[in-house]
């Protein structure tokens, strides 16, 4: 058991080198999708990313803060808090620049501060982001980081209050992709394809059901 834990600790310590600005993170704190290993054995980052990558990063940081254990081989609690502070700043800037998206994120350019790369939002990736923020907010509250928890809660609440309006099609059907006109002005356009995949799609449907704002819709819509 001790040898196995030592092995995983060494692996995580090496993986922690990726959680650094200019390697796995852009200057603003958003994640890169990954990196190509060039013929010269150097890394060339892929600056595009999407909210599922953000979700993984946020969950890892929250896990480091929440408990002692192998996760802290990645980075220290202080580093995790600092990265979440940078994340909160990046998400605040994103909401200000793209208010019509209500915190939802399409594929984006992390090096350009989260600039959207496509007009449509895949809701399944955003379900992962929503639950990651939910986890992080509660971890930070338990750790006494109330101000930071509140900053991330604002983004979570923006997603919660708009999720049904953006993605719900009625009669139990949830669009897999939506597009929203810049600065509002038109109702969201919802894809014919439904959000039905049993992993990320299911996570978004649970987010919609458990945390979404159903407003004045009748109960049978939520239960359908």
CSV table of N, CA, C and O in Angstrom, one decimal, residues 18-135:
chain,number,residue,atom,x,y,z
A,18,UNK,N,1.9,20.6,-14.9
A,18,UNK,CA,1.0,21.1,-15.9
A,18,UNK,C,0.1,22.2,-15.5
A,18,UNK,O,-0.4,23.0,-16.2
A,19,UNK,N,-0.2,22.3,-14.1
A,19,UNK,CA,-1.1,23.3,-13.6
A,19,UNK,C,-0.4,24.6,-13.3
A,19,UNK,O,-0.3,25.1,-12.2
A,20,UNK,N,0.2,25.1,-14.4
A,20,UNK,CA,1.0,26.3,-14.2
A,20,UNK,C,0.7,27.2,-15.4
A,20,UNK,O,0.4,26.8,-16.5
A,21,UNK,N,0.8,28.5,-15.2
A,21,UNK,CA,0.6,29.5,-16.2
A,21,UNK,C,1.6,29.3,-17.4
A,21,UNK,O,2.8,29.1,-17.1
A,22,UNK,N,1.2,29.3,-18.6
A,22,UNK,CA,2.0,29.1,-19.7
A,22,UNK,C,2.2,27.6,-20.1
A,22,UNK,O,2.8,27.3,-21.1
A,23,UNK,N,1.7,26.7,-19.3
A,23,UNK,CA,1.8,25.3,-19.6
A,23,UNK,C,0.4,24.8,-19.7
A,23,UNK,O,-0.1,24.5,-20.9
A,24,UNK,N,-0.4,24.6,-18.6
A,24,UNK,CA,-1.8,24.1,-18.7
A,24,UNK,C,-2.7,25.3,-18.6
A,24,UNK,O,-3.9,25.1,-18.8
A,25,UNK,N,-2.3,26.4,-18.2
A,25,UNK,CA,-3.2,27.6,-17.9
A,25,UNK,C,-2.7,28.8,-18.7
A,25,UNK,O,-1.5,29.0,-18.8
A,26,UNK,N,-3.7,29.5,-19.2
A,26,UNK,CA,-3.4,30.8,-19.8
A,26,UNK,C,-3.1,31.9,-18.8
A,26,UNK,O,-3.2,31.6,-17.6
A,27,UNK,N,-2.7,33.0,-19.2
A,27,UNK,CA,-2.3,34.1,-18.3
A,27,UNK,C,-3.5,34.5,-17.5
A,27,UNK,O,-3.3,34.9,-16.3
A,28,UNK,N,-4.7,34.4,-18.0
A,28,UNK,CA,-5.9,34.8,-17.2
A,28,UNK,C,-6.4,33.8,-16.2
A,28,UNK,O,-7.3,34.0,-15.4
A,29,UNK,N,-5.8,32.5,-16.3
A,29,UNK,CA,-6.2,31.5,-15.4
A,29,UNK,C,-7.2,30.5,-16.0
A,29,UNK,O,-7.5,29.5,-15.3
A,30,UNK,N,-7.6,30.6,-17.2
A,30,UNK,CA,-8.4,29.6,-17.9
A,30,UNK,C,-7.5,28.5,-18.4
A,30,UNK,O,-6.4,28.7,-18.7
A,31,UNK,N,-8.1,27.3,-18.6
A,31,UNK,CA,-7.3,26.2,-19.0
A,31,UNK,C,-7.1,26.2,-20.5
A,31,UNK,O,-7.9,26.6,-21.3
A,32,UNK,N,-5.9,25.6,-20.8
A,32,UNK,CA,-5.7,25.2,-22.2
A,32,UNK,C,-6.2,23.8,-22.4
A,32,UNK,O,-6.3,23.0,-21.5
A,33,UNK,N,-6.6,23.5,-23.6
A,33,UNK,CA,-7.1,22.1,-24.0
A,33,UNK,C,-6.0,21.1,-23.8
A,33,UNK,O,-6.3,19.9,-23.4
A,34,UNK,N,-4.8,21.4,-24.0
A,34,UNK,CA,-3.7,20.4,-23.9
A,34,UNK,C,-2.5,21.0,-24.6
A,34,UNK,O,-2.4,22.2,-24.8
A,35,UNK,N,-1.6,20.1,-25.0
A,35,UNK,CA,-0.4,20.6,-25.7
A,35,UNK,C,0.1,19.5,-26.7
A,35,UNK,O,-0.1,18.3,-26.4
A,36,UNK,N,0.7,19.9,-27.7
A,36,UNK,CA,1.4,19.0,-28.7
A,36,UNK,C,2.8,18.9,-28.3
A,36,UNK,O,3.5,19.9,-28.0
A,37,UNK,N,3.4,17.7,-28.4
A,37,UNK,CA,4.8,17.6,-28.3
A,37,UNK,C,5.5,17.7,-29.6
A,37,UNK,O,5.2,16.9,-30.5
A,38,UNK,N,6.3,18.7,-29.9
A,38,UNK,CA,6.9,18.9,-31.2
A,38,UNK,C,8.0,17.9,-31.4
A,38,UNK,O,8.5,17.2,-30.5
A,39,UNK,N,8.5,18.0,-32.7
A,39,UNK,CA,9.7,17.1,-33.0
A,39,UNK,C,10.9,17.5,-32.2
A,39,UNK,O,11.8,16.7,-32.0
A,40,UNK,N,10.9,18.8,-31.8
A,40,UNK,CA,12.0,19.3,-31.0
A,40,UNK,C,11.9,18.9,-29.5
A,40,UNK,O,12.6,19.4,-28.6
A,41,UNK,N,10.8,18.1,-29.2
A,41,UNK,CA,10.5,17.7,-27.8
A,41,UNK,C,10.1,18.9,-26.9
A,41,UNK,O,10.4,18.9,-25.7
A,42,UNK,N,9.5,19.9,-27.5
A,42,UNK,CA,9.0,21.0,-26.7
A,42,UNK,C,7.5,20.9,-26.7
A,42,UNK,O,6.9,20.2,-27.5
A,43,UNK,N,6.8,21.7,-25.9
A,43,UNK,CA,5.4,21.7,-25.8
A,43,UNK,C,4.8,22.9,-26.6
A,43,UNK,O,5.3,24.0,-26.4
A,44,UNK,N,3.8,22.7,-27.4
A,44,UNK,CA,3.1,23.7,-28.1
A,44,UNK,C,1.7,23.6,-27.7
A,44,UNK,O,0.9,22.7,-28.0
A,45,UNK,N,1.2,24.6,-26.9
A,45,UNK,CA,-0.1,24.5,-26.2
A,45,UNK,C,-1.2,24.7,-27.3
A,45,UNK,O,-1.0,25.4,-28.3
A,46,UNK,N,-2.3,24.1,-27.0
A,46,UNK,CA,-3.5,24.3,-27.8
A,46,UNK,C,-4.4,25.3,-27.0
A,46,UNK,O,-4.9,25.0,-25.9
A,47,UNK,N,-4.5,26.5,-27.4
A,47,UNK,CA,-5.1,27.6,-26.6
A,47,UNK,C,-6.6,27.5,-26.6
A,47,UNK,O,-7.2,28.2,-25.8
A,48,UNK,N,-7.2,26.7,-27.5
A,48,UNK,CA,-8.6,26.5,-27.4
A,48,UNK,C,-9.0,25.6,-26.2
A,48,UNK,O,-8.2,24.8,-25.7
A,49,UNK,N,-10.2,25.8,-25.6
A,49,UNK,CA,-10.6,24.9,-24.5
A,49,UNK,C,-12.1,25.0,-24.4
A,49,UNK,O,-12.8,25.7,-25.2
A,50,UNK,N,-12.7,24.2,-23.5
A,50,UNK,CA,-14.1,24.3,-23.3
A,50,UNK,C,-14.4,24.1,-21.8
A,50,UNK,O,-13.5,23.8,-21.0
A,51,UNK,N,-15.7,24.3,-21.4
A,51,UNK,CA,-16.0,24.2,-20.0
A,51,UNK,C,-15.8,22.9,-19.3
A,51,UNK,O,-15.7,22.9,-18.0
A,52,UNK,N,-15.7,21.8,-20.0
A,52,UNK,CA,-15.4,20.5,-19.4
A,52,UNK,C,-14.0,20.5,-18.8
A,52,UNK,O,-13.7,19.9,-17.8
A,53,UNK,N,-13.0,21.2,-19.5
A,53,UNK,CA,-11.7,21.4,-19.0
A,53,UNK,C,-11.6,22.2,-17.8
A,53,UNK,O,-10.9,22.0,-16.8
A,54,UNK,N,-12.5,23.3,-17.8
A,54,UNK,CA,-12.6,24.2,-16.6
A,54,UNK,C,-13.1,23.4,-15.4
A,54,UNK,O,-12.7,23.6,-14.3
A,55,UNK,N,-14.1,22.5,-15.7
A,55,UNK,CA,-14.7,21.7,-14.6
A,55,UNK,C,-13.6,20.8,-13.9
A,55,UNK,O,-13.6,20.7,-12.7
A,56,UNK,N,-12.8,20.2,-14.7
A,56,UNK,CA,-11.8,19.3,-14.2
A,56,UNK,C,-10.8,20.1,-13.3
A,56,UNK,O,-10.4,19.7,-12.2
A,57,UNK,N,-10.4,21.2,-13.8
A,57,UNK,CA,-9.4,22.1,-13.1
A,57,UNK,C,-10.0,22.6,-11.8
A,57,UNK,O,-9.4,22.5,-10.7
A,58,UNK,N,-11.2,23.1,-11.8
A,58,UNK,CA,-11.9,23.6,-10.6
A,58,UNK,C,-12.1,22.5,-9.6
A,58,UNK,O,-11.8,22.7,-8.4
A,59,UNK,N,-12.5,21.3,-10.0
A,59,UNK,CA,-12.6,20.2,-9.1
A,59,UNK,C,-11.3,19.8,-8.5
A,59,UNK,O,-11.3,19.5,-7.3
A,60,UNK,N,-10.3,19.7,-9.2
A,60,UNK,CA,-9.0,19.4,-8.7
A,60,UNK,C,-8.5,20.4,-7.6
A,60,UNK,O,-8.1,20.0,-6.5
A,61,UNK,N,-8.7,21.7,-7.9
A,61,UNK,CA,-8.4,22.7,-7.0
A,61,UNK,C,-9.2,22.6,-5.7
A,61,UNK,O,-8.7,22.7,-4.6
A,62,UNK,N,-10.5,22.4,-5.8
A,62,UNK,CA,-11.4,22.2,-4.7
A,62,UNK,C,-11.0,21.0,-3.9
A,62,UNK,O,-11.0,21.0,-2.6
A,63,UNK,N,-10.6,19.9,-4.5
A,63,UNK,CA,-10.2,18.7,-3.8
A,63,UNK,C,-8.9,18.9,-3.0
A,63,UNK,O,-8.8,18.5,-1.9
A,64,UNK,N,-8.0,19.7,-3.6
A,64,UNK,CA,-6.8,20.0,-2.8
A,64,UNK,C,-7.1,20.8,-1.5
A,64,UNK,O,-6.6,20.5,-0.5
A,65,UNK,N,-8.1,21.7,-1.6
A,65,UNK,CA,-8.4,22.5,-0.5
A,65,UNK,C,-9.2,21.8,0.5
A,65,UNK,O,-9.1,22.0,1.7
A,66,UNK,N,-10.0,20.8,0.1
A,66,UNK,CA,-11.0,20.2,0.9
A,66,UNK,C,-10.4,19.1,1.9
A,66,UNK,O,-11.0,18.9,3.0
A,67,UNK,N,-9.3,18.5,1.5
A,67,UNK,CA,-8.8,17.4,2.4
A,67,UNK,C,-7.4,17.2,2.2
A,67,UNK,O,-6.8,17.4,1.1
A,68,UNK,N,-6.7,16.6,3.2
A,68,UNK,CA,-5.3,16.2,3.1
A,68,UNK,C,-5.3,14.9,2.3
A,68,UNK,O,-6.2,14.1,2.5
A,69,UNK,N,-4.3,14.7,1.5
A,69,UNK,CA,-4.3,13.4,0.8
A,69,UNK,C,-3.5,13.5,-0.5
A,69,UNK,O,-2.7,14.5,-0.7
A,70,UNK,N,-3.7,12.6,-1.4
A,70,UNK,CA,-2.8,12.6,-2.6
A,70,UNK,C,-3.0,13.8,-3.5
A,70,UNK,O,-2.1,14.2,-4.2
A,71,UNK,N,-4.2,14.4,-3.5
A,71,UNK,CA,-4.4,15.6,-4.3
A,71,UNK,C,-3.4,16.7,-4.0
A,71,UNK,O,-3.0,17.5,-4.9
A,72,UNK,N,-3.0,16.8,-2.8
A,72,UNK,CA,-2.0,17.8,-2.4
A,72,UNK,C,-0.6,17.6,-2.9
A,72,UNK,O,0.3,18.4,-2.7
A,73,UNK,N,-0.4,16.5,-3.6
A,73,UNK,CA,0.9,16.3,-4.3
A,73,UNK,C,0.9,17.1,-5.6
A,73,UNK,O,1.9,17.5,-6.1
A,74,UNK,N,-0.3,17.5,-6.1
A,74,UNK,CA,-0.4,18.4,-7.3
A,74,UNK,C,0.1,19.8,-7.0
A,74,UNK,O,0.9,20.3,-7.8
A,75,UNK,N,-0.4,20.4,-6.0
A,75,UNK,CA,0.0,21.7,-5.6
A,75,UNK,C,-0.5,22.0,-4.2
A,75,UNK,O,-1.2,21.2,-3.6
A,76,UNK,N,0.0,23.1,-3.6
A,76,UNK,CA,-0.4,23.4,-2.2
A,76,UNK,C,-1.8,24.0,-2.1
A,76,UNK,O,-2.3,24.4,-3.1
A,77,UNK,N,-2.3,24.0,-0.9
A,77,UNK,CA,-3.6,24.6,-0.6
A,77,UNK,C,-3.5,26.1,-1.0
A,77,UNK,O,-4.5,26.6,-1.6
A,78,UNK,N,-2.4,26.8,-0.7
A,78,UNK,CA,-2.3,28.2,-1.0
A,78,UNK,C,-2.3,28.4,-2.5
A,78,UNK,O,-2.9,29.4,-3.0
A,79,UNK,N,-1.6,27.5,-3.2
A,79,UNK,CA,-1.6,27.6,-4.7
A,79,UNK,C,-3.0,27.4,-5.3
A,79,UNK,O,-3.4,28.1,-6.2
A,80,UNK,N,-3.7,26.4,-4.7
A,80,UNK,CA,-5.1,26.1,-5.2
A,80,UNK,C,-6.0,27.3,-5.0
A,80,UNK,O,-6.8,27.6,-5.9
A,81,UNK,N,-5.9,27.9,-3.8
A,81,UNK,CA,-6.8,29.1,-3.6
A,81,UNK,C,-6.4,30.2,-4.5
A,81,UNK,O,-7.3,30.9,-5.1
A,82,UNK,N,-5.1,30.4,-4.8
A,82,UNK,CA,-4.7,31.5,-5.7
A,82,UNK,C,-5.2,31.2,-7.1
A,82,UNK,O,-5.6,32.2,-7.8
A,83,UNK,N,-5.2,30.0,-7.5
A,83,UNK,CA,-5.6,29.7,-8.9
A,83,UNK,C,-7.2,29.8,-9.0
A,83,UNK,O,-7.7,30.3,-10.0
A,84,UNK,N,-7.9,29.5,-7.9
A,84,UNK,CA,-9.3,29.8,-7.9
A,84,UNK,C,-9.7,31.3,-7.9
A,84,UNK,O,-10.6,31.7,-8.5
A,85,UNK,N,-8.8,32.0,-7.3
A,85,UNK,CA,-9.0,33.5,-7.3
A,85,UNK,C,-8.8,34.0,-8.7
A,85,UNK,O,-9.6,34.8,-9.2
A,86,UNK,N,-7.8,33.5,-9.4
A,86,UNK,CA,-7.6,33.9,-10.8
A,86,UNK,C,-8.8,33.4,-11.7
A,86,UNK,O,-9.2,34.1,-12.6
A,87,UNK,N,-9.3,32.2,-11.4
A,87,UNK,CA,-10.4,31.7,-12.1
A,87,UNK,C,-11.6,32.6,-11.9
A,87,UNK,O,-12.3,32.9,-12.9
A,88,UNK,N,-11.9,33.0,-10.7
A,88,UNK,CA,-13.0,33.9,-10.4
A,88,UNK,C,-12.9,35.2,-11.2
A,88,UNK,O,-13.9,35.7,-11.8
A,89,UNK,N,-11.7,35.7,-11.3
A,89,UNK,CA,-11.5,37.0,-12.0
A,89,UNK,C,-11.7,36.7,-13.5
A,89,UNK,O,-12.4,37.6,-14.2
A,90,UNK,N,-11.3,35.6,-14.0
A,90,UNK,CA,-11.5,35.3,-15.5
A,90,UNK,C,-13.0,35.1,-15.8
A,90,UNK,O,-13.4,35.6,-16.8
A,91,UNK,N,-13.7,34.5,-14.9
A,91,UNK,CA,-15.1,34.2,-15.1
A,91,UNK,C,-15.9,35.5,-15.0
A,91,UNK,O,-16.9,35.7,-15.7
A,92,UNK,N,-15.5,36.4,-14.1
A,92,UNK,CA,-16.1,37.7,-14.0
A,92,UNK,C,-16.0,38.5,-15.3
A,92,UNK,O,-16.9,39.1,-15.8
A,93,UNK,N,-14.7,38.5,-15.8
A,93,UNK,CA,-14.5,39.2,-17.1
A,93,UNK,C,-15.3,38.6,-18.2
A,93,UNK,O,-15.8,39.3,-19.1
A,94,UNK,N,-15.4,37.3,-18.2
A,94,UNK,CA,-16.2,36.6,-19.3
A,94,UNK,C,-17.6,37.0,-19.2
A,94,UNK,O,-18.2,37.3,-20.3
A,95,UNK,N,-18.2,37.0,-18.0
A,95,UNK,CA,-19.6,37.4,-17.9
A,95,UNK,C,-19.8,38.8,-18.4
A,95,UNK,O,-20.9,39.1,-19.0
A,96,UNK,N,-18.9,39.7,-18.0
A,96,UNK,CA,-19.1,41.1,-18.4
A,96,UNK,C,-19.0,41.2,-20.0
A,96,UNK,O,-19.7,42.0,-20.5
A,97,UNK,N,-18.1,40.5,-20.6
A,97,UNK,CA,-17.9,40.6,-22.0
A,97,UNK,C,-19.0,39.9,-22.8
A,97,UNK,O,-19.3,40.3,-23.9
A,98,UNK,N,-19.6,38.9,-22.2
A,98,UNK,CA,-20.6,38.1,-22.9
A,98,UNK,C,-21.9,37.8,-22.0
A,98,UNK,O,-22.2,36.7,-21.7
A,99,UNK,N,-22.6,38.9,-21.6
A,99,UNK,CA,-23.7,38.8,-20.7
A,99,UNK,C,-24.8,37.9,-21.3
A,99,UNK,O,-25.6,37.3,-20.5
A,100,UNK,N,-25.0,37.9,-22.6
A,100,UNK,CA,-26.0,37.1,-23.2
A,100,UNK,C,-25.9,35.6,-23.0
A,100,UNK,O,-26.9,34.9,-23.0
A,101,UNK,N,-24.7,35.1,-22.6
A,101,UNK,CA,-24.5,33.7,-22.4
A,101,UNK,C,-24.7,33.3,-21.0
A,101,UNK,O,-24.7,32.1,-20.7
A,102,UNK,N,-24.9,34.2,-20.1
A,102,UNK,CA,-25.4,33.9,-18.7
A,102,UNK,C,-24.4,32.9,-18.0
A,102,UNK,O,-24.9,32.0,-17.3
A,103,UNK,N,-23.1,33.0,-18.3
A,103,UNK,CA,-22.1,32.1,-17.7
A,103,UNK,C,-21.9,30.9,-18.4
A,103,UNK,O,-20.9,30.2,-18.1
A,104,UNK,N,-22.7,30.5,-19.4
A,104,UNK,CA,-22.5,29.3,-20.2
A,104,UNK,C,-21.3,29.6,-21.2
A,104,UNK,O,-21.2,30.7,-21.6
A,105,UNK,N,-20.5,28.6,-21.5
A,105,UNK,CA,-19.3,28.8,-22.3
A,105,UNK,C,-19.3,27.8,-23.4
A,105,UNK,O,-19.5,26.6,-23.3
A,106,UNK,N,-19.1,28.3,-24.7
A,106,UNK,CA,-18.8,27.4,-25.8
A,106,UNK,C,-17.3,27.0,-25.8
A,106,UNK,O,-16.6,27.3,-24.8
A,107,UNK,N,-16.9,26.4,-26.9
A,107,UNK,CA,-15.4,26.3,-27.1
A,107,UNK,C,-14.9,27.8,-27.1
A,107,UNK,O,-15.5,28.6,-27.7
A,108,UNK,N,-13.8,28.0,-26.5
A,108,UNK,CA,-13.3,29.4,-26.4
A,108,UNK,C,-11.8,29.4,-26.5
A,108,UNK,O,-11.1,28.3,-26.4
A,109,UNK,N,-11.2,30.6,-26.7
A,109,UNK,CA,-9.8,30.8,-26.8
A,109,UNK,C,-9.3,31.3,-25.4
A,109,UNK,O,-9.6,32.4,-25.0
A,110,UNK,N,-8.6,30.4,-24.7
A,110,UNK,CA,-8.2,30.7,-23.4
A,110,UNK,C,-7.1,31.8,-23.4
A,110,UNK,O,-7.1,32.6,-22.4
A,111,UNK,N,-6.3,31.8,-24.4
A,111,UNK,CA,-5.3,32.9,-24.5
A,111,UNK,C,-5.9,34.3,-24.7
A,111,UNK,O,-5.2,35.3,-24.5
A,112,UNK,N,-7.1,34.3,-25.2
A,112,UNK,CA,-7.8,35.6,-25.5
A,112,UNK,C,-8.8,35.9,-24.4
A,112,UNK,O,-9.8,36.5,-24.7
A,113,UNK,N,-8.6,35.3,-23.2
A,113,UNK,CA,-9.5,35.6,-22.1
A,113,UNK,C,-10.9,34.9,-22.2
A,113,UNK,O,-11.8,35.4,-21.5
A,114,UNK,N,-11.0,33.9,-22.9
A,114,UNK,CA,-12.2,33.1,-23.0
A,114,UNK,C,-13.1,33.6,-24.2
A,114,UNK,O,-14.3,33.3,-24.2
A,115,UNK,N,-12.5,34.2,-25.2
A,115,UNK,CA,-13.3,34.6,-26.4
A,115,UNK,C,-13.9,33.4,-27.0
A,115,UNK,O,-13.2,32.5,-27.4
A,116,UNK,N,-15.3,33.5,-27.2
A,116,UNK,CA,-15.9,32.3,-27.8
A,116,UNK,C,-15.4,32.0,-29.3
A,116,UNK,O,-15.1,32.9,-30.0
A,117,UNK,N,-15.3,30.7,-29.6
A,117,UNK,CA,-14.8,30.3,-30.9
A,117,UNK,C,-15.9,29.8,-31.8
A,117,UNK,O,-15.7,29.5,-32.9
A,118,UNK,N,-17.1,29.7,-31.2
A,118,UNK,CA,-18.3,29.2,-32.0
A,118,UNK,C,-19.5,29.8,-31.5
A,118,UNK,O,-19.6,30.2,-30.3
A,119,UNK,N,-20.6,30.0,-32.3
A,119,UNK,CA,-21.8,30.6,-31.8
A,119,UNK,C,-22.7,29.7,-30.9
A,119,UNK,O,-23.5,30.3,-30.2
A,120,UNK,N,-22.5,28.4,-31.0
A,120,UNK,CA,-23.3,27.5,-30.2
A,120,UNK,C,-22.6,27.1,-28.9
A,120,UNK,O,-21.4,26.9,-28.9
A,121,UNK,N,-23.5,26.8,-27.9
A,121,UNK,CA,-23.0,26.3,-26.7
A,121,UNK,C,-23.5,24.9,-26.5
A,121,UNK,O,-24.7,24.6,-26.7
A,122,UNK,N,-22.5,24.0,-26.2
A,122,UNK,CA,-22.9,22.6,-26.0
A,122,UNK,C,-23.2,22.5,-24.5
A,122,UNK,O,-22.4,22.6,-23.6
A,123,UNK,N,-24.5,22.2,-24.2
A,123,UNK,CA,-24.9,22.3,-22.8
A,123,UNK,C,-24.3,21.2,-21.9
A,123,UNK,O,-24.1,21.4,-20.7
A,124,UNK,N,-24.0,20.0,-22.5
A,124,UNK,CA,-23.4,18.9,-21.7
A,124,UNK,C,-22.1,19.3,-21.0
A,124,UNK,O,-21.9,18.9,-19.9
A,125,UNK,N,-21.3,20.1,-21.7
A,125,UNK,CA,-20.0,20.5,-21.1
A,125,UNK,C,-20.3,21.5,-20.0
A,125,UNK,O,-19.6,21.5,-19.0
A,126,UNK,N,-21.3,22.3,-20.1
A,126,UNK,CA,-21.7,23.3,-19.1
A,126,UNK,C,-22.3,22.6,-17.9
A,126,UNK,O,-22.2,23.2,-16.8
A,127,UNK,N,-22.9,21.5,-18.0
A,127,UNK,CA,-23.4,20.8,-16.8
A,127,UNK,C,-22.2,20.4,-15.9
A,127,UNK,O,-22.3,20.5,-14.7
A,128,UNK,N,-21.1,20.0,-16.6
A,128,UNK,CA,-19.9,19.6,-15.8
A,128,UNK,C,-19.4,20.9,-15.1
A,128,UNK,O,-19.0,20.8,-13.9
A,129,UNK,N,-19.4,22.0,-15.8
A,129,UNK,CA,-18.9,23.2,-15.2
A,129,UNK,C,-19.8,23.6,-14.0
A,129,UNK,O,-19.3,24.0,-12.9
A,130,UNK,N,-21.1,23.5,-14.2
A,130,UNK,CA,-22.0,23.9,-13.1
A,130,UNK,C,-21.8,23.1,-11.9
A,130,UNK,O,-21.7,23.6,-10.7
A,131,UNK,N,-21.7,21.8,-12.0
A,131,UNK,CA,-21.5,20.9,-10.8
A,131,UNK,C,-20.1,21.2,-10.2
A,131,UNK,O,-19.9,21.1,-9.0
A,132,UNK,N,-19.1,21.5,-11.0
A,132,UNK,CA,-17.8,21.8,-10.5
A,132,UNK,C,-17.8,23.0,-9.6
A,132,UNK,O,-17.2,23.1,-8.5
A,133,UNK,N,-18.5,24.1,-10.1
A,133,UNK,CA,-18.7,25.3,-9.3
A,133,UNK,C,-19.4,25.0,-8.0
A,133,UNK,O,-19.1,25.6,-7.0
A,134,UNK,N,-20.5,24.2,-8.1
A,134,UNK,CA,-21.2,23.9,-6.9
A,134,UNK,C,-20.3,23.2,-5.9
A,134,UNK,O,-20.4,23.6,-4.7
A,135,UNK,N,-19.5,22.3,-6.3
A,135,UNK,CA,-18.5,21.6,-5.4
A,135,UNK,C,-17.6,22.7,-4.8
A,135,UNK,O,-17.4,22.7,-3.6
